[in-house]
PDB file of C-alpha atoms and ligand atoms in Angstrom:
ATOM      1  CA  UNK V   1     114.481 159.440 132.303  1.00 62.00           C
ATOM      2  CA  UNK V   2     115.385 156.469 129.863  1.00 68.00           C
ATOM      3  CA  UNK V   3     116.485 153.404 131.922  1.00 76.00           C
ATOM      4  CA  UNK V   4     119.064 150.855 130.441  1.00 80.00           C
ATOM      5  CA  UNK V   5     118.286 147.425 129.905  1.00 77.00           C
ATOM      6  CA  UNK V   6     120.649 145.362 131.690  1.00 74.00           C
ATOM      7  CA  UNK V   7     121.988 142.064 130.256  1.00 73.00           C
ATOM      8  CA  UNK V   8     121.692 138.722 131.791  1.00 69.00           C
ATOM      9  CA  UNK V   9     125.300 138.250 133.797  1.00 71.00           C
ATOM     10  CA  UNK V  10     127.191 136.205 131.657  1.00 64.00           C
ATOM     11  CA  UNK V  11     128.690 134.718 135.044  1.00 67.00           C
ATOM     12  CA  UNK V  12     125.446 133.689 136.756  1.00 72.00           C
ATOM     13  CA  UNK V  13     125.901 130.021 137.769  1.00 70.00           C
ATOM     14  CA  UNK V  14     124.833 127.448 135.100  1.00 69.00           C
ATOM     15  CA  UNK V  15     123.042 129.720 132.997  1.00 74.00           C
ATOM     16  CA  UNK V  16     122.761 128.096 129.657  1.00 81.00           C
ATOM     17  CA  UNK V  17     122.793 124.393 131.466  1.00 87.00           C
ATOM     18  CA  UNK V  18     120.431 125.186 133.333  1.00 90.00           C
ATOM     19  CA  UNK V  19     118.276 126.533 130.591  1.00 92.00           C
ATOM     20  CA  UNK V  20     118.370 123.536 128.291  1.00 92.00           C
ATOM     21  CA  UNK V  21     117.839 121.534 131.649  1.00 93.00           C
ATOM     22  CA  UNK V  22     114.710 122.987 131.604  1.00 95.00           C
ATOM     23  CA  UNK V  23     114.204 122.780 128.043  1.00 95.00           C
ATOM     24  CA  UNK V  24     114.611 118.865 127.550  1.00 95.00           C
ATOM     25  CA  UNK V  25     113.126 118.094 130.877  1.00 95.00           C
ATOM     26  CA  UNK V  26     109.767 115.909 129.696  1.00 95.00           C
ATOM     27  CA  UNK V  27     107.330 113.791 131.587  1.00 96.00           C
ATOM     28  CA  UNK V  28     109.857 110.423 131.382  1.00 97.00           C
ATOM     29  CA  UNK V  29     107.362 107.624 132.136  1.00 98.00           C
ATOM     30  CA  UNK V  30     109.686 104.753 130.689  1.00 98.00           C
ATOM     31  CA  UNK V  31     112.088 103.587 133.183  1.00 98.00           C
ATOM     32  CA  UNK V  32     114.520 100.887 133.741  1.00 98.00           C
ATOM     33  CA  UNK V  33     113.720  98.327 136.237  1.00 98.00           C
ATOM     34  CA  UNK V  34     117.695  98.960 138.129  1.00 98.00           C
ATOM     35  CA  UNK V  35     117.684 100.682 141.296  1.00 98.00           C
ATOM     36  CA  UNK V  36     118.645 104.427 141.966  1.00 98.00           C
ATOM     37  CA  UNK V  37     121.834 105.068 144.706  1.00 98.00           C
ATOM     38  CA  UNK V  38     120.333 106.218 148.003  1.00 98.00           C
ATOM     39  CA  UNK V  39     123.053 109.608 147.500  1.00 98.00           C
ATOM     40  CA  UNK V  40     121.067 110.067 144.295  1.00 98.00           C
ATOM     41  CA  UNK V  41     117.797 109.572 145.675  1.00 98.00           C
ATOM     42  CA  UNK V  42     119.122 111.870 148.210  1.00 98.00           C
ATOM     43  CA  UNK V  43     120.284 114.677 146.199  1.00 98.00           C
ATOM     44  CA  UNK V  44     116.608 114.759 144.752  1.00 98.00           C
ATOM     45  CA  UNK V  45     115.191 115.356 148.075  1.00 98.00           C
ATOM     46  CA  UNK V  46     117.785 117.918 149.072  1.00 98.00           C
ATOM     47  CA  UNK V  47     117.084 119.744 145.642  1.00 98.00           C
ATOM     48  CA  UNK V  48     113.012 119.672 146.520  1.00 98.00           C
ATOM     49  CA  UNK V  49     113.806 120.842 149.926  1.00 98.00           C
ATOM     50  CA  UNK V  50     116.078 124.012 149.039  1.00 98.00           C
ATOM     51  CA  UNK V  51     112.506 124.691 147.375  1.00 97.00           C
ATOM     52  CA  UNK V  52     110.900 127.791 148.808  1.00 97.00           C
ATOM     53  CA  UNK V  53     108.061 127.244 151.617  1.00 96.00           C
ATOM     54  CA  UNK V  54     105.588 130.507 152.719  1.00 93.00           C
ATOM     55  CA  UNK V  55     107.255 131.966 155.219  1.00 93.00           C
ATOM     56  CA  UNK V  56     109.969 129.954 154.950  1.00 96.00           C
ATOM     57  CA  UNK V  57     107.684 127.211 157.529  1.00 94.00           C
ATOM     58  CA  UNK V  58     109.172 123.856 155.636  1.00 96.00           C
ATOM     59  CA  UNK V  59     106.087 121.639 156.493  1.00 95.00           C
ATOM     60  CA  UNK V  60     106.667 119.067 153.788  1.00 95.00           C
ATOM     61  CA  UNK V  61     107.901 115.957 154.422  1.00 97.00           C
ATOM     62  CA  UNK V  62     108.803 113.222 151.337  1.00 98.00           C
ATOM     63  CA  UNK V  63     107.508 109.624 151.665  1.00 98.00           C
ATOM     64  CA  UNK V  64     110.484 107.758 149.332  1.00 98.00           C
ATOM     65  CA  UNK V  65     109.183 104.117 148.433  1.00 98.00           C
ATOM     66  CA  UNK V  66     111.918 101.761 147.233  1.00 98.00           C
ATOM     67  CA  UNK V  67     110.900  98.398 148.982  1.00 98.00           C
ATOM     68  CA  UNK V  68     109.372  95.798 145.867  1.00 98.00           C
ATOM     69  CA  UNK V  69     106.942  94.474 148.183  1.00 98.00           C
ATOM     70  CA  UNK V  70     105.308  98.260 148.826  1.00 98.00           C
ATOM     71  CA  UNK V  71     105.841  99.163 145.061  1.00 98.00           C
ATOM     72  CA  UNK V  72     103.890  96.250 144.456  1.00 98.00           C
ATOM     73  CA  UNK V  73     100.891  97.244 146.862  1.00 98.00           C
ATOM     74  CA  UNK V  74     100.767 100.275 144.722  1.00 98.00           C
ATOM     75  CA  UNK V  75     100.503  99.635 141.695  1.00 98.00           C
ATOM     76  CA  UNK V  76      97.232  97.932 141.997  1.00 98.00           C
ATOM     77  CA  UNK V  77      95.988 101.507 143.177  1.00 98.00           C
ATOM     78  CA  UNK V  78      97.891 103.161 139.944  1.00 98.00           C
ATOM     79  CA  UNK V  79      96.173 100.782 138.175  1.00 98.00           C
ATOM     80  CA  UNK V  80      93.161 101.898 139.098  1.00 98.00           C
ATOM     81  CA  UNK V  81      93.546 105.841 138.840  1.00 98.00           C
ATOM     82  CA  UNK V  82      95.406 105.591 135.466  1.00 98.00           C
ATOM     83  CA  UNK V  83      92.104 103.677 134.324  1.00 98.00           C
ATOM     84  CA  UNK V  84      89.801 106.486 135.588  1.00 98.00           C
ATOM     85  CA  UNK V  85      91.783 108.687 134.139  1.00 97.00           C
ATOM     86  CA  UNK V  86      91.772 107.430 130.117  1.00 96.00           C
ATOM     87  CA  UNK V  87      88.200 106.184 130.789  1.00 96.00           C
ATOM     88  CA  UNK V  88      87.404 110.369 131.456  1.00 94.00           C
ATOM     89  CA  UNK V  89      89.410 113.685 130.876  1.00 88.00           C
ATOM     90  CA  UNK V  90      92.242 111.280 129.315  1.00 88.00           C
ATOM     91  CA  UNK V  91      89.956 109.637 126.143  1.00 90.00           C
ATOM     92  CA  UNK V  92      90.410 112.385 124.142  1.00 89.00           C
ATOM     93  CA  UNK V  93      93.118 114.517 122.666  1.00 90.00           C
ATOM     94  CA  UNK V  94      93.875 118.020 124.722  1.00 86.00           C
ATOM     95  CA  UNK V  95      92.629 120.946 122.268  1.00 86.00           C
ATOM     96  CA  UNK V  96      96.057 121.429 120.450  1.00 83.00           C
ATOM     97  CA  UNK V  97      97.461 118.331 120.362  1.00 85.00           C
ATOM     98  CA  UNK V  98      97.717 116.112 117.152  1.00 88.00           C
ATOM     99  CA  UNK V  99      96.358 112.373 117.648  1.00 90.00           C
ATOM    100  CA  UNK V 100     100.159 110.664 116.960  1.00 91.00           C
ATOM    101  CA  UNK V 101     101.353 112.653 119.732  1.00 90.00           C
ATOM    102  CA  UNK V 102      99.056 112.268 122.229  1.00 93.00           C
ATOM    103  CA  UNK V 103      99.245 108.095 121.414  1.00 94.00           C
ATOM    104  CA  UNK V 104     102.352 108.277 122.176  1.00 93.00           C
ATOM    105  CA  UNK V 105     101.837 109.642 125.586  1.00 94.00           C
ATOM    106  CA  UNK V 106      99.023 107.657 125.926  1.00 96.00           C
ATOM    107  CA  UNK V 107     101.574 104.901 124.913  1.00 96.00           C
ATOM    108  CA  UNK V 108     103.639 105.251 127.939  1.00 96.00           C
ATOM    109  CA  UNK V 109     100.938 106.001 130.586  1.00 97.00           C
ATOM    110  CA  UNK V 110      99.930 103.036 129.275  1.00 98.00           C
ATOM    111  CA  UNK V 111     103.701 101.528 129.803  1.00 98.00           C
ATOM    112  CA  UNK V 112     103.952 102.989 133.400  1.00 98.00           C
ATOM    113  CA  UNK V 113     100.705 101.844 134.935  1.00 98.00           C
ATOM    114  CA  UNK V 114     102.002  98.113 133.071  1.00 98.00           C
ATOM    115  CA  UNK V 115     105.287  98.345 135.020  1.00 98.00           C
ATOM    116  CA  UNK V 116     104.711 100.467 137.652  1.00 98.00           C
ATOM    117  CA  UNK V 117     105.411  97.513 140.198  1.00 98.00           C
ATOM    118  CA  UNK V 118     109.397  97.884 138.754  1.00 98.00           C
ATOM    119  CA  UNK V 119     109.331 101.858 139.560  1.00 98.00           C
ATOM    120  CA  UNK V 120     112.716 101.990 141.024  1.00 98.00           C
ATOM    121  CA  UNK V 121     111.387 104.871 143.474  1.00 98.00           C
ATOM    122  CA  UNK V 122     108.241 106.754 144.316  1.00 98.00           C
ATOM    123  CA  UNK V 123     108.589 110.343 145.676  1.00 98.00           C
ATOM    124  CA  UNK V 124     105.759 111.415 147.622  1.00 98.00           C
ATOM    125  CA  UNK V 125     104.931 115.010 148.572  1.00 98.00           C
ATOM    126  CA  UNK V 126     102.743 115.938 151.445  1.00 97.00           C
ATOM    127  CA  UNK V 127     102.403 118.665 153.492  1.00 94.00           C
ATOM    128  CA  UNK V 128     100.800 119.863 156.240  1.00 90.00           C
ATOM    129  CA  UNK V 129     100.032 124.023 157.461  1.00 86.00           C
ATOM    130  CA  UNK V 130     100.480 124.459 161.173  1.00 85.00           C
ATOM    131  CA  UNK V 131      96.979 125.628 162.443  1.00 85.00           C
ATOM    132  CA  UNK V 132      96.823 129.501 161.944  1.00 83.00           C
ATOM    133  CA  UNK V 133      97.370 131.407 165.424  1.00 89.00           C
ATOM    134  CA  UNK V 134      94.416 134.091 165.012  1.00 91.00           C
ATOM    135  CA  UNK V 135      93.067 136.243 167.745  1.00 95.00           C
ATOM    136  CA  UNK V 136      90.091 138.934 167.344  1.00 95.00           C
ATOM    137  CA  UNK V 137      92.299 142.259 167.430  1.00 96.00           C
ATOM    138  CA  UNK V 138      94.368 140.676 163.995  1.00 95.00           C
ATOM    139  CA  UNK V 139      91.194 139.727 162.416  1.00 95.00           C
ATOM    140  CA  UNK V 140      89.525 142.897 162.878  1.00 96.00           C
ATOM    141  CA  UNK V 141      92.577 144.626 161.484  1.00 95.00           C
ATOM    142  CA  UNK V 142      92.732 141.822 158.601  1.00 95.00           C
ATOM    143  CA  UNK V 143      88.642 143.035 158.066  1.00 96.00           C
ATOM    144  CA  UNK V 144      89.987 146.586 157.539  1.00 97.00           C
ATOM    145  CA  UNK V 145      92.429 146.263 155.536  1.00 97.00           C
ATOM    146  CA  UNK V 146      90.524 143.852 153.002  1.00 97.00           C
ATOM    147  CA  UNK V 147      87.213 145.411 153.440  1.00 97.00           C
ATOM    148  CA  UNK V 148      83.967 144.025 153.493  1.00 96.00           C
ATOM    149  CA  UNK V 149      84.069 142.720 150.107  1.00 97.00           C
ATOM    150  CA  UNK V 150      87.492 141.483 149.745  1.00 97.00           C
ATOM    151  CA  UNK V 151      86.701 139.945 153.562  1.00 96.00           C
ATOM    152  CA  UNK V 152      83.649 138.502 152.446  1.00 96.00           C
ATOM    153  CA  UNK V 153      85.169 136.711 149.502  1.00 96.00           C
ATOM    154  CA  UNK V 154      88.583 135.715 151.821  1.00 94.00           C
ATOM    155  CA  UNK V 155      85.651 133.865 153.935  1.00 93.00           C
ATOM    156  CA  UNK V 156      84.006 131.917 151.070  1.00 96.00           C
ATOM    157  CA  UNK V 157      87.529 131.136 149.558  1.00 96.00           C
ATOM    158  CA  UNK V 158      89.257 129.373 152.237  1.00 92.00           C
ATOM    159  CA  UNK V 159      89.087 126.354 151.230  1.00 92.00           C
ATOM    160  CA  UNK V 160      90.773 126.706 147.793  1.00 95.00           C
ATOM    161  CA  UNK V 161      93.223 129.311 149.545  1.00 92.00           C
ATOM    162  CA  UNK V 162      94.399 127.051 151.907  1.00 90.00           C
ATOM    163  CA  UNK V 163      94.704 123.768 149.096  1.00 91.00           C
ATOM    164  CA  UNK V 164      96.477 126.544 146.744  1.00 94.00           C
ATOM    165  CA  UNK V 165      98.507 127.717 149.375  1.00 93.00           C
ATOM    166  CA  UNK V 166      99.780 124.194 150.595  1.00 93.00           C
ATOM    167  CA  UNK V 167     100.077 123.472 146.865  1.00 96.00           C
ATOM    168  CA  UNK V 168     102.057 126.064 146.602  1.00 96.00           C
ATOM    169  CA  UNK V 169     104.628 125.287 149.215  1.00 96.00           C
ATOM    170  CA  UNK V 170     104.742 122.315 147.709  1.00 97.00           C
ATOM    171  CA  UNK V 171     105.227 122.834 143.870  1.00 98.00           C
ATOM    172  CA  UNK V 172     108.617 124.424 143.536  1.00 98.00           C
ATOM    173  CA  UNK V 173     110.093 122.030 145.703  1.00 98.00           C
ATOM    174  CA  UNK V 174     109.005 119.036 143.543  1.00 98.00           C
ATOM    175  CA  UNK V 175     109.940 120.606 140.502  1.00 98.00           C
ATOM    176  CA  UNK V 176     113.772 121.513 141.755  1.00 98.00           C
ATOM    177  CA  UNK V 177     113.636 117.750 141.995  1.00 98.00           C
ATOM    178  CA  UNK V 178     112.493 117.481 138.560  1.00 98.00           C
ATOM    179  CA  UNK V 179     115.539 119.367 137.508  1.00 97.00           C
ATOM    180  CA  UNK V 180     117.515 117.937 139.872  1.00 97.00           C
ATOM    181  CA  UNK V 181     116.231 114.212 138.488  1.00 98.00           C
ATOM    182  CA  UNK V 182     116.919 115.704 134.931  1.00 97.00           C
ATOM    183  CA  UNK V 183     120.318 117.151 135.788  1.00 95.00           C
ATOM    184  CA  UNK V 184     121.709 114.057 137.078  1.00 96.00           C
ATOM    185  CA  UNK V 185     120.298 112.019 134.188  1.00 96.00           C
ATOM    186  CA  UNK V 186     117.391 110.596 135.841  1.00 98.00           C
ATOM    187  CA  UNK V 187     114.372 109.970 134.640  1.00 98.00           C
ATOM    188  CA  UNK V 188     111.004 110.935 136.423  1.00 98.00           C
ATOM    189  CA  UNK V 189     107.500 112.734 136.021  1.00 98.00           C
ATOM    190  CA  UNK V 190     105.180 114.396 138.264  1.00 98.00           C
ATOM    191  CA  UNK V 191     101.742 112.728 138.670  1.00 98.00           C
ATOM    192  CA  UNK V 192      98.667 114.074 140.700  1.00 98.00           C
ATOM    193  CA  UNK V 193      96.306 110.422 139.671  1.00 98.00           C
ATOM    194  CA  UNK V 194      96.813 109.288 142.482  1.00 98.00           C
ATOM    195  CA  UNK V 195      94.572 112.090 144.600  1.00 98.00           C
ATOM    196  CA  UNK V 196      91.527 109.895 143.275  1.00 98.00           C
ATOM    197  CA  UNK V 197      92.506 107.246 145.481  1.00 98.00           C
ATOM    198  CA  UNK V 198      94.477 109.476 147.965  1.00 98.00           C
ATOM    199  CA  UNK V 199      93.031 107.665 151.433  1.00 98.00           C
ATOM    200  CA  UNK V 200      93.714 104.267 150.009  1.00 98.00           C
ATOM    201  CA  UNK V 201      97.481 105.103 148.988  1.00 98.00           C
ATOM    202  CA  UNK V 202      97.721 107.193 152.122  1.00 98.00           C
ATOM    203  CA  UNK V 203      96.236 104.216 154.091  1.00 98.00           C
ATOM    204  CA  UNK V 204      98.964 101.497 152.520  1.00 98.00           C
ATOM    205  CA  UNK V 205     101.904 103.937 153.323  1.00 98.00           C
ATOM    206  CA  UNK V 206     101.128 104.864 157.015  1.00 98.00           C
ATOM    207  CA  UNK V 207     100.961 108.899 155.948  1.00 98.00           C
ATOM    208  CA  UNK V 208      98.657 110.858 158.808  1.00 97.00           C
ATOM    209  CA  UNK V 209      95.373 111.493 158.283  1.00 95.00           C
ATOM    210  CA  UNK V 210      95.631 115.476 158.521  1.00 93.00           C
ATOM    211  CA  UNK V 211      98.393 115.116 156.362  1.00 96.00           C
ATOM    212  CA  UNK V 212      97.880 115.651 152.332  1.00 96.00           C
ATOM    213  CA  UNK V 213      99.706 114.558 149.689  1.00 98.00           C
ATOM    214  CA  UNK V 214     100.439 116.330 146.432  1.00 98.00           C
ATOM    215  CA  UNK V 215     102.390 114.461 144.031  1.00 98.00           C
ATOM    216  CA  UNK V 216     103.781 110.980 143.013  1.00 98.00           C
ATOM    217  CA  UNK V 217     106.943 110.992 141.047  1.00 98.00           C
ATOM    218  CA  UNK V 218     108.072 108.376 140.129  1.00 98.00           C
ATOM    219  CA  UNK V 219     111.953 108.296 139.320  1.00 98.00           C
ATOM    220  CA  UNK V 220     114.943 105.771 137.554  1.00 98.00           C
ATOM    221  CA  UNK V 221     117.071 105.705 135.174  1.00 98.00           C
ATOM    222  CA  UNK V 222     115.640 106.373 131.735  1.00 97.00           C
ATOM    223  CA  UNK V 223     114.333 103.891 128.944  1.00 96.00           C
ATOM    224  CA  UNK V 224     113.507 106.459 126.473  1.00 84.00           C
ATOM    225  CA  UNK V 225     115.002 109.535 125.432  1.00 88.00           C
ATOM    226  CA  UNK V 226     115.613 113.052 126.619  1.00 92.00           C
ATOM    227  CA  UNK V 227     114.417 116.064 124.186  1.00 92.00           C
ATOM    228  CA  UNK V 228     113.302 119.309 123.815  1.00 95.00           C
ATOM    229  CA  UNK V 229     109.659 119.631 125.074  1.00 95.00           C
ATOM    230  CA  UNK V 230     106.750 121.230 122.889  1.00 92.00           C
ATOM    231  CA  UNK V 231     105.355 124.230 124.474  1.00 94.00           C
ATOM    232  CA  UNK V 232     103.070 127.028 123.060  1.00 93.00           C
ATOM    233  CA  UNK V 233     105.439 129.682 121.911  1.00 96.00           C
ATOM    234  CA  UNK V 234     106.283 132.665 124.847  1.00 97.00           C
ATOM    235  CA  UNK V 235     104.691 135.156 122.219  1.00 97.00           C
ATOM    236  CA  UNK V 236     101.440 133.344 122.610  1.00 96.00           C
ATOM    237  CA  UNK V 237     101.018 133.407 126.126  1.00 97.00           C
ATOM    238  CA  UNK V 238     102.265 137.032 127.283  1.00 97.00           C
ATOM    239  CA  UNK V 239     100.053 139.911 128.273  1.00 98.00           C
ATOM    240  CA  UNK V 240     101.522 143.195 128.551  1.00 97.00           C
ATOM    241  CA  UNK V 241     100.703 145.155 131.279  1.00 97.00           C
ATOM    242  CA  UNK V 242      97.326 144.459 130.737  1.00 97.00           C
ATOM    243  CA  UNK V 243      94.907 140.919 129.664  1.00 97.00           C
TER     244      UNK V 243
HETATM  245  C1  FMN H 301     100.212 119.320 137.894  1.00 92.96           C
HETATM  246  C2  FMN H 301     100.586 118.197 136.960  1.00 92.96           C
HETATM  247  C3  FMN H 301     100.003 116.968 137.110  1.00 92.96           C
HETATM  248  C4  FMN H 301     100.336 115.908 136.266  1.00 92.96           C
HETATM  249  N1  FMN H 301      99.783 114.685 136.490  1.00 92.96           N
HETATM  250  C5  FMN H 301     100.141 113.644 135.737  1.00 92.96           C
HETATM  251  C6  FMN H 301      99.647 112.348 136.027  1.00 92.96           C
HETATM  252  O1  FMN H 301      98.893 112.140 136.991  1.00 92.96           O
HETATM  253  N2  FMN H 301     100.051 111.330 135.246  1.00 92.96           N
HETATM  254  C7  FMN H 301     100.922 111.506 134.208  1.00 92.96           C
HETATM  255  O2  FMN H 301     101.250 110.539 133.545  1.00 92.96           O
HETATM  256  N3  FMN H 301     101.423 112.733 133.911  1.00 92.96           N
HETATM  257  C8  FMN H 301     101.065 113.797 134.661  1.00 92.96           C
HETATM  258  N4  FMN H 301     101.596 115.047 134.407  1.00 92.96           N
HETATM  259  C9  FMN H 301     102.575 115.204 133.338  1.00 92.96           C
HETATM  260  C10 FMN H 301     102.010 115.958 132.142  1.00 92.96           C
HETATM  261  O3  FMN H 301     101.049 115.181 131.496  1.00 92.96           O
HETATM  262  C11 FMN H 301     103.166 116.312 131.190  1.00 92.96           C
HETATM  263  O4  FMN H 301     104.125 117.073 131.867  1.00 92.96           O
HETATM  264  C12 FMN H 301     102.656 117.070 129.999  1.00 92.96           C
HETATM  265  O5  FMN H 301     101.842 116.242 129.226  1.00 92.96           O
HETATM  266  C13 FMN H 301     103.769 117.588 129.115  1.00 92.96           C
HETATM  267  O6  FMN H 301     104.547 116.542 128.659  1.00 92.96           O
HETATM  268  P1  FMN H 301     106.123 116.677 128.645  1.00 92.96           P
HETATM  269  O7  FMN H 301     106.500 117.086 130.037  1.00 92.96           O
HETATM  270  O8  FMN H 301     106.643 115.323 128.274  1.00 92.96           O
HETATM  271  O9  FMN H 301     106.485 117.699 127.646  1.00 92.96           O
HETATM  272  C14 FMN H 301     101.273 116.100 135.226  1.00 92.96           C
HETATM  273  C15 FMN H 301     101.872 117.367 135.076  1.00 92.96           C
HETATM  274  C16 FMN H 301     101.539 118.391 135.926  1.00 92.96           C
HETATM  275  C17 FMN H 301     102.211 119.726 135.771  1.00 92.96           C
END
């Protein structure tokens, strides 16, 4: 039996927008110094939140910093990261990227840990799992079902199973608010620095111990411009049915 392609449904909501969305939506690490509107700040979180959770269990909660005098306790501890970071993975070029471009971005990473006291907001992800209700009968039948291998390697992979999976409830929430930020003509990036220092920045903004953060966007109105981002072409990355 030959099977039809179907076409994309000319009617689906914001198709094309929401493609070049996407397409322009860069890491915007220039921003003016002017606040955001709480409803747009608040659209941002209401675009992370419609964000799918596993199982739908909507543990995150969003730490929004606008006060000056908490910005300004910050950025002492971006300081610090964004140092780290050039002094290390961030001295050199990524494989694939020509010098001028990456002193550019180095440019405004540069700009952004300068400024970062006049972020206009700070979005910051956390989230937390609710501890796992197990009882001997479901583990057993978990042990089964896997098999002694697949159990054995469950057991020695916990730890990056449960960071991947919080991660992952995370993730497409923050980047709905990317598009949301993007959409509305904002200007933001996702940063993950600040894990290096994550006690000290969860320390200065009261967030629970056995609570993790994943993310620190920072978000205003842009002092650069919008354009189309570089990516590898789709050819280059796609495997077939097979590696
Ligand atoms: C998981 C993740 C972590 C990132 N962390 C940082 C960061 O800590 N600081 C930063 O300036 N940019 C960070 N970025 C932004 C990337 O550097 C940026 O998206 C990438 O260089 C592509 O640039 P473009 O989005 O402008 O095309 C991060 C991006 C991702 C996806």
């Amino acid at each position: 039996m030959t099977m039809e392609t179907v076409q994309a449904d000319p009617s689906a909501p914001g198709g094309p927008a929401l493609f070049s969305t996407m397409s322009t939506m860069r890491a915007m690490r220039r921003l003016k110094p002017e606040p955001v509107p709480e409803e747009l700040v608040e659209q941002l979180i209401q675009a992370a939140v419609w964000g799918p959770s596993g199982g739908n269990m909507q543990c995150y909660e969003y730490v929004v910093v606008t006060d000056r005098q908490v910005m300004a306790r910050l950025a002492p501890l971006w300081k610090r990261c964004v140092d780290a970071y050039l002094a290390t993975t961030g001295k050199y070029a990524p494989e694939g990227m020509d010098e001028a471009a990456y002193g550019r971005m180095v440019a405004a990473i540069e700009y952004q840990r300068d400024h970062f006291a006049d972020t206009p907001v700070l979005i910051v992800p956390c989230y937390r799992f609710p501890e796992p209700r197990l009882d001997e009968e479901g583990l057993a039948a978990s042990a089964r079902a896997l098999g002694p291998a697949g159990t054995e390697h469950m057991m020695n992979t916990q730890t990056r199973f449960q960071a991947l999976a919080e991660g992952s409830c995370v993730y497409p929430g923050v980047q709905n608010l990317l598009l949301a930020a993007r959409g509305l003509g904002l200007a933001a990036n996702i940063t993950i620095w600040h894990l290096m220092l994550e006690q000290e920045w969860k320390k200065e903004l009261g967030i629970p111990d056995d609570m993790a953060t994943f993310a620190a966007v920072p978000v205003g109105w842009p002092a650069g411009n919008f354009g189309p981002v570089r990516r590898r072409p789709v050819a280059d990355v796609v495997h077939r049915d097979r590696w």
